[in-house]
CSV table of C-alpha atoms (C1' of nucleotides) in Angstrom, one decimal:
chain,number,residue,atom,x,y,z
J,1,MET,CA,37.9,-21.9,7.1
J,2,THR,CA,38.7,-19.5,4.1
J,3,GLY,CA,37.6,-22.1,1.5
J,4,ARG,CA,37.8,-21.3,-2.1
J,5,PRO,CA,38.0,-17.4,-2.6
J,6,ARG,CA,35.5,-15.4,-4.6
J,7,ASP,CA,36.5,-14.9,-8.3
J,8,PRO,CA,36.7,-11.1,-8.9
J,9,ALA,CA,35.9,-11.4,-12.4
J,10,VAL,CA,32.3,-12.6,-11.2
J,11,ASP,CA,31.9,-9.4,-9.4
J,12,ASP,CA,32.9,-7.4,-12.1
J,13,ALA,CA,30.6,-9.4,-14.4
J,14,ILE,CA,27.7,-8.4,-12.5
J,15,ARG,CA,28.4,-4.9,-12.1
J,16,GLN,CA,28.9,-4.6,-15.5
J,17,ALA,CA,25.7,-6.6,-16.4
J,18,THR,CA,23.6,-4.2,-14.1
J,19,LEU,CA,25.1,-1.2,-15.6
J,20,GLU,CA,24.2,-2.4,-19.1
J,21,LEU,CA,20.6,-3.7,-18.1
J,22,VAL,CA,19.9,-0.5,-16.4
J,23,ALA,CA,21.3,1.9,-19.1
J,24,ASP,CA,19.1,0.3,-21.7
J,25,GLN,CA,16.0,-1.1,-20.2
J,26,GLY,CA,15.5,1.1,-17.3
J,27,TYR,CA,14.8,-0.3,-13.7
J,28,ARG,CA,11.9,-2.4,-15.3
J,29,GLY,CA,14.3,-4.5,-17.3
J,30,VAL,CA,16.1,-5.2,-14.3
J,31,SER,CA,15.8,-8.6,-12.5
J,32,MET,CA,18.1,-10.8,-10.3
J,33,GLU,CA,17.8,-13.5,-13.2
J,34,GLY,CA,18.3,-10.9,-16.0
J,35,ILE,CA,21.7,-9.8,-14.1
J,36,ALA,CA,22.9,-13.4,-13.6
J,37,ALA,CA,21.9,-14.4,-17.2
J,38,ARG,CA,23.4,-11.4,-18.9
J,39,SER,CA,26.7,-11.4,-16.8
J,40,GLY,CA,27.0,-15.3,-17.4
J,41,VAL,CA,27.0,-16.3,-14.1
J,42,SER,CA,24.8,-18.2,-12.0
J,43,LYS,CA,21.9,-16.8,-9.6
J,44,GLN,CA,23.6,-18.0,-6.7
J,45,ALA,CA,26.6,-16.0,-7.5
J,46,VAL,CA,24.7,-13.0,-7.3
J,47,TYR,CA,22.4,-14.0,-4.3
J,48,ARG,CA,26.0,-14.7,-2.3
J,49,ARG,CA,27.0,-10.9,-2.9
J,50,TYR,CA,23.7,-9.2,-2.6
J,51,SER,CA,20.8,-9.9,-0.7
J,52,SER,CA,18.2,-8.0,-3.0
J,53,LYS,CA,18.2,-6.2,-6.4
J,54,GLY,CA,18.5,-2.9,-4.4
J,55,GLU,CA,21.8,-3.8,-3.2
J,56,VAL,CA,23.2,-4.6,-6.5
J,57,ILE,CA,22.1,-1.2,-7.5
J,58,LEU,CA,23.5,0.4,-4.8
J,59,ASP,CA,26.6,-1.0,-5.1
J,60,ALA,CA,27.0,0.0,-8.9
J,61,LEU,CA,26.0,3.5,-8.3
J,62,ALA,CA,28.6,3.9,-4.9
J,63,ALA,CA,31.4,2.6,-7.3
J,64,TYR,CA,30.2,5.0,-9.6
J,65,ALA,CA,30.2,7.9,-7.1
J,66,ARG,CA,33.6,6.7,-5.6
J,67,THR,CA,35.2,7.7,-8.7
J,68,ARG,CA,33.8,11.1,-9.1
J,69,LEU,CA,32.5,13.4,-6.4
J,70,PRO,CA,32.5,16.9,-7.4
J,71,ASN,CA,33.7,19.5,-4.7
J,72,PRO,CA,34.4,22.8,-6.5
J,73,ASP,CA,36.0,25.7,-4.7
J,74,THR,CA,36.1,28.7,-6.9
J,75,GLY,CA,36.0,31.2,-4.2
J,76,ASP,CA,32.5,32.0,-5.2
J,77,LEU,CA,29.3,30.7,-3.9
J,78,ARG,CA,27.3,31.0,-7.1
J,79,GLU,CA,30.2,29.4,-9.1
J,80,ASP,CA,31.0,26.6,-6.8
J,81,LEU,CA,26.8,25.7,-6.8
J,82,LEU,CA,26.6,26.1,-10.5
J,83,THR,CA,29.6,23.6,-11.1
J,84,LEU,CA,28.4,21.0,-9.0
J,85,LEU,CA,25.0,21.3,-10.2
J,86,GLU,CA,26.1,20.9,-13.9
J,87,GLU,CA,28.2,18.2,-13.1
J,88,THR,CA,25.7,16.3,-11.2
J,89,PHE,CA,22.6,16.8,-13.8
J,90,ALA,CA,25.0,15.9,-16.6
J,91,ALA,CA,25.2,12.5,-14.8
J,92,GLN,CA,21.5,12.3,-14.3
J,93,ARG,CA,21.1,12.4,-18.0
J,94,GLY,CA,23.3,9.3,-18.5
J,95,VAL,CA,23.7,6.0,-16.8
J,96,PRO,CA,24.1,7.5,-13.1
J,97,GLY,CA,20.7,8.9,-13.6
J,98,ALA,CA,19.2,5.7,-14.5
J,99,LEU,CA,20.6,4.0,-11.5
J,100,ASN,CA,19.5,6.6,-9.4
J,101,GLN,CA,15.9,6.4,-11.1
J,102,ALA,CA,16.2,2.8,-10.1
J,103,LEU,CA,17.5,3.3,-6.5
J,104,ALA,CA,14.5,5.7,-6.0
J,105,ALA,CA,12.3,3.2,-7.4
J,106,GLU,CA,13.4,0.5,-4.9
J,107,ALA,CA,13.4,3.1,-2.2
J,108,LEU,CA,9.8,3.8,-2.6
J,109,GLN,CA,9.1,0.1,-2.0
J,110,ASP,CA,11.3,-0.5,1.0
J,111,ALA,CA,11.5,2.0,3.8
J,112,ASP,CA,14.7,0.1,5.1
J,113,PHE,CA,16.5,0.4,1.7
J,114,ALA,CA,15.7,3.8,1.6
J,115,ARG,CA,17.1,4.8,5.0
J,116,ARG,CA,20.2,2.6,3.8
J,117,VAL,CA,20.8,4.8,0.4
J,118,THR,CA,20.3,7.8,2.9
J,119,GLU,CA,23.1,6.9,4.9
J,120,THR,CA,25.1,5.5,2.2
J,121,LEU,CA,25.1,7.9,-0.8
J,122,ILE,CA,22.4,10.9,0.3
J,123,ARG,CA,24.4,11.9,3.3
J,124,SER,CA,27.7,12.5,1.3
J,125,ARG,CA,26.3,14.4,-1.2
J,126,ARG,CA,24.7,16.7,1.0
J,127,ALA,CA,28.1,17.0,2.9
J,128,ALA,CA,29.4,18.4,-0.4
J,129,VAL,CA,26.8,21.0,-0.5
J,130,GLY,CA,27.2,21.7,3.1
J,131,GLU,CA,31.1,22.6,2.6
J,132,ILE,CA,30.3,24.8,-0.3
J,133,LEU,CA,28.0,26.8,1.7
J,134,ASP,CA,30.3,26.6,5.0
J,135,ARG,CA,33.2,28.0,2.9
J,136,ALA,CA,31.3,30.8,1.5
J,137,ARG,CA,29.7,31.3,5.1
J,138,SER,CA,33.3,31.8,6.2
J,139,ARG,CA,33.9,34.4,3.6
J,140,GLY,CA,30.7,36.1,4.6
J,141,GLU,CA,28.7,35.5,1.6
J,142,VAL,CA,26.1,33.3,3.4
J,143,THR,CA,23.4,34.9,5.6
J,144,TYR,CA,20.7,32.2,5.4
J,145,PRO,CA,20.9,30.6,9.1
J,146,ASP,CA,19.9,27.4,7.8
J,147,ASN,CA,22.3,24.9,5.8
J,148,ASP,CA,19.9,21.9,5.7
J,149,ILE,CA,16.7,23.7,4.0
J,150,LEU,CA,19.2,24.9,1.3
J,151,ILE,CA,20.6,21.9,0.2
J,152,ASP,CA,16.9,20.5,0.2
J,153,LEU,CA,16.6,23.2,-2.8
J,154,VAL,CA,19.6,22.1,-4.2
J,155,PHE,CA,18.8,18.4,-4.4
J,156,GLY,CA,14.9,18.7,-4.2
J,157,PRO,CA,14.3,19.5,-7.8
J,158,MET,CA,16.9,17.0,-9.1
J,159,TRP,CA,14.8,14.1,-7.6
J,160,TYR,CA,11.6,15.7,-8.9
J,161,GLY,CA,13.1,15.5,-12.2
J,162,LEU,CA,14.4,12.3,-11.9
J,163,VAL,CA,11.1,10.7,-10.9
J,164,PHE,CA,8.8,12.6,-13.2
J,165,ASP,CA,11.1,14.3,-16.3
J,166,ALA,CA,15.0,13.7,-16.3
J,167,THR,CA,15.3,15.6,-19.7
J,168,LYS,CA,14.6,18.9,-17.4
J,169,LEU,CA,17.8,18.2,-15.9
J,170,THR,CA,19.6,20.7,-18.3
J,171,ASP,CA,22.6,23.1,-17.7
J,172,ALA,CA,20.2,25.7,-18.0
J,173,TYR,CA,17.9,24.5,-15.5
J,174,ALA,CA,21.5,24.0,-13.3
J,175,ALA,CA,22.1,27.9,-14.0
J,176,GLU,CA,18.7,28.9,-12.7
J,177,LEU,CA,18.7,26.6,-9.6
J,178,ALA,CA,22.3,27.9,-8.8
J,179,THR,CA,21.1,31.4,-9.1
J,180,ALA,CA,18.1,31.0,-7.0
J,181,VAL,CA,19.8,29.1,-4.0
J,182,THR,CA,22.9,31.7,-4.2
J,183,THR,CA,20.2,34.5,-4.0
J,184,LEU,CA,18.3,33.0,-1.1
J,185,ALA,CA,21.4,32.1,0.8
J,186,THR,CA,23.1,35.7,0.2
J,187,SER,CA,19.9,37.4,0.9
J,188,PRO,CA,19.8,40.3,3.5
J,189,PRO,CA,18.5,39.3,6.8
J,190,ASN,CA,15.3,40.9,7.6
N,1,MET,CA,-25.6,-2.2,-28.5
N,2,THR,CA,-25.6,-0.9,-24.7
N,3,GLY,CA,-25.6,-4.6,-23.2
N,4,ARG,CA,-25.7,-4.9,-19.5
N,5,PRO,CA,-24.8,-1.8,-17.7
N,6,ARG,CA,-21.3,-1.9,-15.3
N,7,ASP,CA,-21.9,-1.9,-11.7
N,8,PRO,CA,-21.4,1.1,-9.8
N,9,ALA,CA,-20.5,-0.9,-6.9
N,10,VAL,CA,-17.9,-2.7,-8.6
N,11,ASP,CA,-16.1,0.7,-9.4
N,12,ASP,CA,-16.6,1.6,-5.6
N,13,ALA,CA,-15.4,-1.4,-4.5
N,14,ILE,CA,-12.0,-1.6,-6.5
N,15,ARG,CA,-11.1,2.0,-5.5
N,16,GLN,CA,-12.1,1.1,-1.7
N,17,ALA,CA,-9.6,-1.9,-2.0
N,18,THR,CA,-7.1,0.2,-3.6
N,19,LEU,CA,-7.2,2.6,-0.9
N,20,GLU,CA,-6.6,0.0,1.7
N,21,LEU,CA,-4.4,-1.9,0.1
N,22,VAL,CA,-1.8,1.2,-0.3
N,23,ALA,CA,-2.6,2.6,2.7
N,24,ASP,CA,-1.4,-0.6,5.3
N,25,GLN,CA,0.7,-2.3,2.6
N,26,GLY,CA,2.4,0.6,0.4
N,27,TYR,CA,3.0,0.2,-3.2
N,28,ARG,CA,4.6,-3.1,-2.8
N,29,GLY,CA,1.3,-4.7,-1.3
N,30,VAL,CA,-0.6,-3.6,-4.5
N,31,SER,CA,-1.2,-6.1,-7.2
N,32,MET,CA,-4.0,-6.3,-9.7
N,33,GLU,CA,-4.9,-9.7,-8.3
N,34,GLY,CA,-4.9,-8.5,-4.5
N,35,ILE,CA,-7.4,-5.6,-5.6
N,36,ALA,CA,-9.4,-7.9,-7.2
N,37,ALA,CA,-9.4,-10.6,-4.1
N,38,ARG,CA,-9.8,-7.6,-1.7
N,39,SER,CA,-12.8,-5.8,-3.3
N,40,GLY,CA,-14.4,-9.2,-4.1
N,41,VAL,CA,-14.6,-8.7,-7.7
N,42,SER,CA,-13.1,-10.5,-10.8
N,43,LYS,CA,-9.8,-9.6,-12.1
N,44,GLN,CA,-11.4,-9.0,-15.5
N,45,ALA,CA,-14.1,-6.4,-13.8
N,46,VAL,CA,-10.7,-4.9,-13.0
N,47,TYR,CA,-9.0,-4.9,-16.3
N,48,ARG,CA,-12.1,-3.7,-18.2
N,49,ARG,CA,-11.7,-0.4,-16.2
N,50,TYR,CA,-8.0,0.2,-15.9
N,51,SER,CA,-5.2,-1.1,-18.0
N,52,SER,CA,-2.6,-0.9,-15.5
N,53,LYS,CA,-1.9,-0.8,-12.0
N,54,GLY,CA,-0.8,2.7,-12.3
N,55,GLU,CA,-4.2,3.7,-13.8
N,56,VAL,CA,-5.9,2.3,-10.6
N,57,ILE,CA,-3.5,4.3,-8.1
N,58,LEU,CA,-3.9,7.2,-10.8
N,59,ASP,CA,-8.0,7.3,-10.3
N,60,ALA,CA,-7.8,6.6,-6.6
N,61,LEU,CA,-5.5,9.4,-6.1
N,62,ALA,CA,-7.4,11.6,-8.7
N,63,ALA,CA,-10.7,11.4,-7.2
N,64,TYR,CA,-9.2,12.2,-3.6
N,65,ALA,CA,-7.3,15.3,-5.3
N,66,ARG,CA,-10.9,16.3,-6.4
N,67,THR,CA,-12.4,16.8,-3.2
N,68,ARG,CA,-9.8,19.0,-1.2
N,69,LEU,CA,-7.6,21.1,-3.6
N,70,PRO,CA,-6.1,23.9,-1.4
N,71,ASN,CA,-6.3,27.4,-2.7
N,72,PRO,CA,-5.4,29.7,0.0
N,73,ASP,CA,-5.7,33.6,-0.5
N,74,THR,CA,-5.1,35.4,2.7
N,75,GLY,CA,-3.6,38.3,1.2
N,76,ASP,CA,0.0,37.7,2.3
N,77,LEU,CA,2.6,35.5,0.3
N,78,ARG,CA,4.2,33.6,3.2
N,79,GLU,CA,0.9,32.7,4.7
N,80,ASP,CA,-0.5,31.5,1.5
N,81,LEU,CA,2.2,29.4,1.1
N,82,LEU,CA,2.3,28.1,4.6
N,83,THR,CA,-1.2,27.2,4.6
N,84,LEU,CA,-0.7,25.4,1.4
N,85,LEU,CA,2.4,23.6,2.2
N,86,GLU,CA,0.8,22.4,5.8
N,87,GLU,CA,-2.3,21.2,4.1
N,88,THR,CA,-0.2,19.4,1.3
N,89,PHE,CA,2.6,17.7,3.7
N,90,ALA,CA,-0.2,16.9,6.1
N,91,ALA,CA,-1.9,14.9,3.3
N,92,GLN,CA,1.4,13.2,2.6
N,93,ARG,CA,1.8,12.1,6.2
N,94,GLY,CA,-1.4,9.9,5.4
N,95,VAL,CA,-3.1,7.8,2.7
N,96,PRO,CA,-2.6,10.4,-0.1
N,97,GLY,CA,1.1,10.3,0.6
N,98,ALA,CA,1.2,6.4,0.2
N,99,LEU,CA,-0.6,6.9,-3.1
N,100,ASN,CA,1.9,9.5,-4.4
N,101,GLN,CA,4.6,7.2,-3.4
N,102,ALA,CA,2.9,4.3,-5.5
N,103,LEU,CA,2.2,6.9,-8.2
N,104,ALA,CA,6.1,7.9,-8.0
N,105,ALA,CA,7.2,4.3,-8.1
N,106,GLU,CA,5.1,3.4,-11.2
N,107,ALA,CA,6.3,6.5,-13.1
N,108,LEU,CA,9.8,5.2,-12.4
N,109,GLN,CA,9.2,2.5,-14.1
N,110,ASP,CA,6.9,3.7,-17.2
N,111,ALA,CA,7.9,7.2,-18.8
N,112,ASP,CA,4.8,7.1,-20.6
N,113,PHE,CA,3.0,7.0,-17.2
N,114,ALA,CA,4.9,9.7,-15.6
N,115,ARG,CA,3.8,11.8,-18.6
N,116,ARG,CA,0.5,11.2,-18.0
N,117,VAL,CA,0.6,11.8,-13.9
N,118,THR,CA,2.4,15.0,-15.0
N,119,GLU,CA,-0.7,16.1,-17.1
N,120,THR,CA,-3.2,14.9,-15.0
N,121,LEU,CA,-2.0,16.2,-11.4
N,122,ILE,CA,1.3,17.7,-11.2
N,123,ARG,CA,0.0,20.6,-13.6
N,124,SER,CA,-2.7,21.4,-11.4
N,125,ARG,CA,-0.8,21.4,-8.3
N,126,ARG,CA,1.6,23.6,-10.1
N,127,ALA,CA,-0.9,26.1,-11.0
N,128,ALA,CA,-2.2,26.2,-7.7
N,129,VAL,CA,1.2,27.6,-6.5
N,130,GLY,CA,1.4,29.8,-9.7
N,131,GLU,CA,-2.1,31.6,-8.8
N,132,ILE,CA,-0.5,32.4,-5.3
N,133,LEU,CA,2.7,33.8,-6.8
N,134,ASP,CA,0.8,35.9,-9.6
N,135,ARG,CA,-1.3,37.1,-6.9
N,136,ALA,CA,1.3,38.2,-4.5
N,137,ARG,CA,3.3,39.6,-7.7
N,138,SER,CA,0.3,41.7,-8.4
N,139,ARG,CA,0.4,43.0,-4.8
N,140,GLY,CA,4.1,43.9,-5.5
N,141,GLU,CA,5.3,41.3,-3.3
N,142,VAL,CA,7.3,39.1,-5.5
N,143,THR,CA,10.3,40.4,-7.4
N,144,TYR,CA,11.7,37.3,-8.4
N,145,PRO,CA,11.2,36.9,-12.2
N,146,ASP,CA,10.6,33.1,-12.8
N,147,ASN,CA,7.5,31.3,-11.0
N,148,ASP,CA,8.6,27.6,-12.5
N,149,ILE,CA,11.8,27.7,-10.4
N,150,LEU,CA,9.9,29.1,-7.3
N,151,ILE,CA,7.2,26.2,-7.8
N,152,ASP,CA,10.3,23.7,-8.1
N,153,LEU,CA,11.3,24.9,-4.8
N,154,VAL,CA,8.0,24.3,-3.2
N,155,PHE,CA,7.4,20.8,-4.5
N,156,GLY,CA,10.8,19.6,-5.2
N,157,PRO,CA,12.0,18.9,-1.6
N,158,MET,CA,8.3,17.2,-1.4
N,159,TRP,CA,9.1,14.6,-3.8
N,160,TYR,CA,13.0,14.1,-2.2
N,161,GLY,CA,10.9,13.7,1.1
N,162,LEU,CA,8.5,11.3,-0.2
N,163,VAL,CA,11.2,9.1,-1.9
N,164,PHE,CA,13.5,8.8,1.2
N,165,ASP,CA,11.8,10.0,4.6
N,166,ALA,CA,8.2,10.8,4.5
N,167,THR,CA,8.6,11.8,8.3
N,168,LYS,CA,10.3,14.6,7.2
N,169,LEU,CA,7.3,16.7,5.9
N,170,THR,CA,6.1,18.0,9.0
N,171,ASP,CA,4.7,21.4,9.8
N,172,ALA,CA,7.8,22.7,10.9
N,173,TYR,CA,9.5,21.8,7.7
N,174,ALA,CA,6.5,23.5,6.0
N,175,ALA,CA,7.2,26.7,7.9
N,176,GLU,CA,10.7,26.3,6.9
N,177,LEU,CA,10.2,25.9,3.3
N,178,ALA,CA,7.5,28.7,3.2
N,179,THR,CA,10.0,31.2,4.8
N,180,ALA,CA,12.9,30.2,2.1
N,181,VAL,CA,10.5,30.4,-0.6
N,182,THR,CA,8.9,33.7,0.3
N,183,THR,CA,12.5,35.3,0.8
N,184,LEU,CA,13.8,34.4,-2.2
N,185,ALA,CA,10.5,35.4,-4.2
N,186,THR,CA,10.7,38.8,-2.4
N,187,SER,CA,14.1,39.4,-2.5
N,188,PRO,CA,15.3,42.8,-3.7
N,189,PRO,CA,16.3,42.5,-7.4
N,190,ASN,CA,20.1,42.9,-7.7
Z,1,DT,C1',44.0,-35.7,2.2
Z,2,DC,C1',40.1,-33.3,4.7
Z,3,DG,C1',37.3,-29.4,5.3
Z,4,DC,C1',35.6,-25.2,3.5
Z,5,DT,C1',33.6,-22.2,0.2
Z,6,DA,C1',32.9,-20.7,-4.6
Z,7,DC,C1',31.2,-22.0,-9.1
Z,8,DG,C1',27.6,-22.9,-13.2
Z,9,DG,C1',23.6,-25.4,-13.8
Z,10,DT,C1',19.3,-27.1,-12.9
Z,11,DC,C1',14.9,-27.5,-10.7
Z,12,DC,C1',11.5,-26.0,-7.3
Z,13,DG,C1',7.1,-23.6,-5.2
Z,14,DG,C1',5.1,-19.3,-5.1
Z,15,DT,C1',3.4,-14.9,-7.0
Z,16,DG,C1',1.9,-11.5,-10.2
Z,17,DC,C1',0.8,-10.5,-14.9
Z,18,DG,C1',-2.1,-10.1,-18.7
Z,19,DT,C1',-5.5,-13.1,-21.5
Z,20,DA,C1',-9.0,-16.5,-22.3
Z,21,DT,C1',-12.9,-19.1,-21.5
Z,22,DT,C1',-17.2,-20.3,-19.5
Z,23,DG,C1',-22.0,-19.7,-17.9
Z,24,DG,C1',-25.2,-16.9,-16.3
Z,25,DA,C1',-27.6,-11.8,-15.6
Z,26,DA,C1',-28.6,-7.6,-17.1
Z,27,DT,C1',-30.1,-4.1,-20.9
Z,28,DT,C1',-31.6,-2.6,-25.6
Z,29,DA,C1',-32.9,-3.5,-30.5
Z,30,DG,C1',-36.2,-5.5,-33.3
B,1,DC,C1',-40.3,-12.6,-26.9
B,2,DT,C1',-35.8,-13.0,-28.9
B,3,DA,C1',-31.5,-12.1,-30.4
B,4,DA,C1',-27.5,-9.4,-29.6
B,5,DT,C1',-24.6,-7.3,-26.6
B,6,DT,C1',-22.1,-6.2,-22.5
B,7,DC,C1',-21.4,-7.1,-18.0
B,8,DC,C1',-20.4,-10.2,-13.8
B,9,DA,C1',-17.7,-13.9,-11.1
B,10,DA,C1',-15.0,-18.1,-11.1
B,11,DT,C1',-11.4,-20.4,-13.3
B,12,DA,C1',-7.6,-21.4,-16.0
B,13,DC,C1',-3.5,-20.3,-19.1
B,14,DG,C1',1.5,-19.2,-20.1
B,15,DC,C1',5.0,-16.2,-19.0
B,16,DA,C1',8.4,-13.9,-16.2
B,17,DC,C1',10.5,-13.0,-11.8
B,18,DC,C1',11.5,-14.2,-7.0
B,19,DG,C1',14.2,-17.0,-3.3
B,20,DG,C1',16.3,-20.6,-2.5
B,21,DA,C1',17.5,-25.6,-2.8
B,22,DC,C1',20.3,-29.2,-4.7
B,23,DC,C1',23.7,-31.0,-7.6
B,24,DG,C1',28.7,-32.1,-9.1
B,25,DT,C1',32.9,-29.5,-10.0
B,26,DA,C1',36.8,-26.5,-8.8
B,27,DG,C1',40.2,-24.0,-5.8
B,28,DC,C1',42.3,-22.8,-1.3
B,29,DG,C1',44.1,-23.6,3.6
B,30,DA,C1',45.2,-26.7,7.5
DNA sequence: TCGCTACGGTCCGGTGCGTATTGGAATTAG
DNA sequence: CTAATTCCAATACGCACCGGACCGTAGCGA
């Protein structure tokens, strides 16, 4: 049986309320009851769609990520990395940053959720950097043998910053990081 | 007036209970009431000593860190980094790792606490790596101009791993990371 | 019409927070 | 010795949130 279809307006209201709450109160200000109250929706309407607070945030962030996934291709490794890092860090200074922080907080409390996040979001972000590296590699720019560690060096500092000091993620820092990773990736093999 | 002195056994019981709880239940399993119950101490005895759950965890971890702070000096940069990373990662696979995860979860929910953690723990850990780099620099091994970014590349991936997959922090990974950072630090200036 | 599912609203038991009170034990000042 | 002070365990409180259950109503398909 199909039954009554879900009201798309309810979906939108939940997403919107989640964004607003996490934006101006951070992870601590987000609760299932709070989301329901703010969106003018019953708690069950939320629980019918999401099994936990983490799922709500993950969905909101996934929707955000679908719209803009940076994948620069300028023909120069450092330029590609710089563009990607600047765009990514700029996002971390705004609402997506708060969402990522909430995501991390949730992941730290639930290993299964952490795995879900990895498979949903992290993987595609890493793939984007992997493509940049592969293109540079085919141009002969990259000599470093291991993509994975290079990707860790790109994203590691970002999460480090998100946890302890998000203001660290400036354009200047993006430039330093792009330079460092490029230098390593193109360093002559010994 | 001095009044009745605090019972040191109570301090120990609280610390011990905190370690046990975070070790086998993670951050989610840690609560002020749980700590009090497990340690056989009244809630007020806990609140008299710590203003929040984060403070309890921070103190437990600081006590842990005071005992063993790795500061290898083998005369070789990669060797020093490898030793430090292996020891550090090994700790992250155990109780201190769970404590660090709890710390991160708390920091993500409280910016002030994040700053406190930075000043208490992070700073000294970074300084340890800074000394390794400075020593190598004075030996002429290091050419890379900026210590800070190198230190970020050492610890960034660790926190990245702590958030999403602590099993990543193996000896093999420590070796890869030590190689990468050493390669970058000693890369010829362009 | 009947069966199903969604909706808002309301209530429930349970848990944790942070604070407060009570009655007693330990310590020091006078 | 006594009074003041601080600690202690135990217990209770109001508040917020969780996850779910139950209403009565609303929309949709068979």
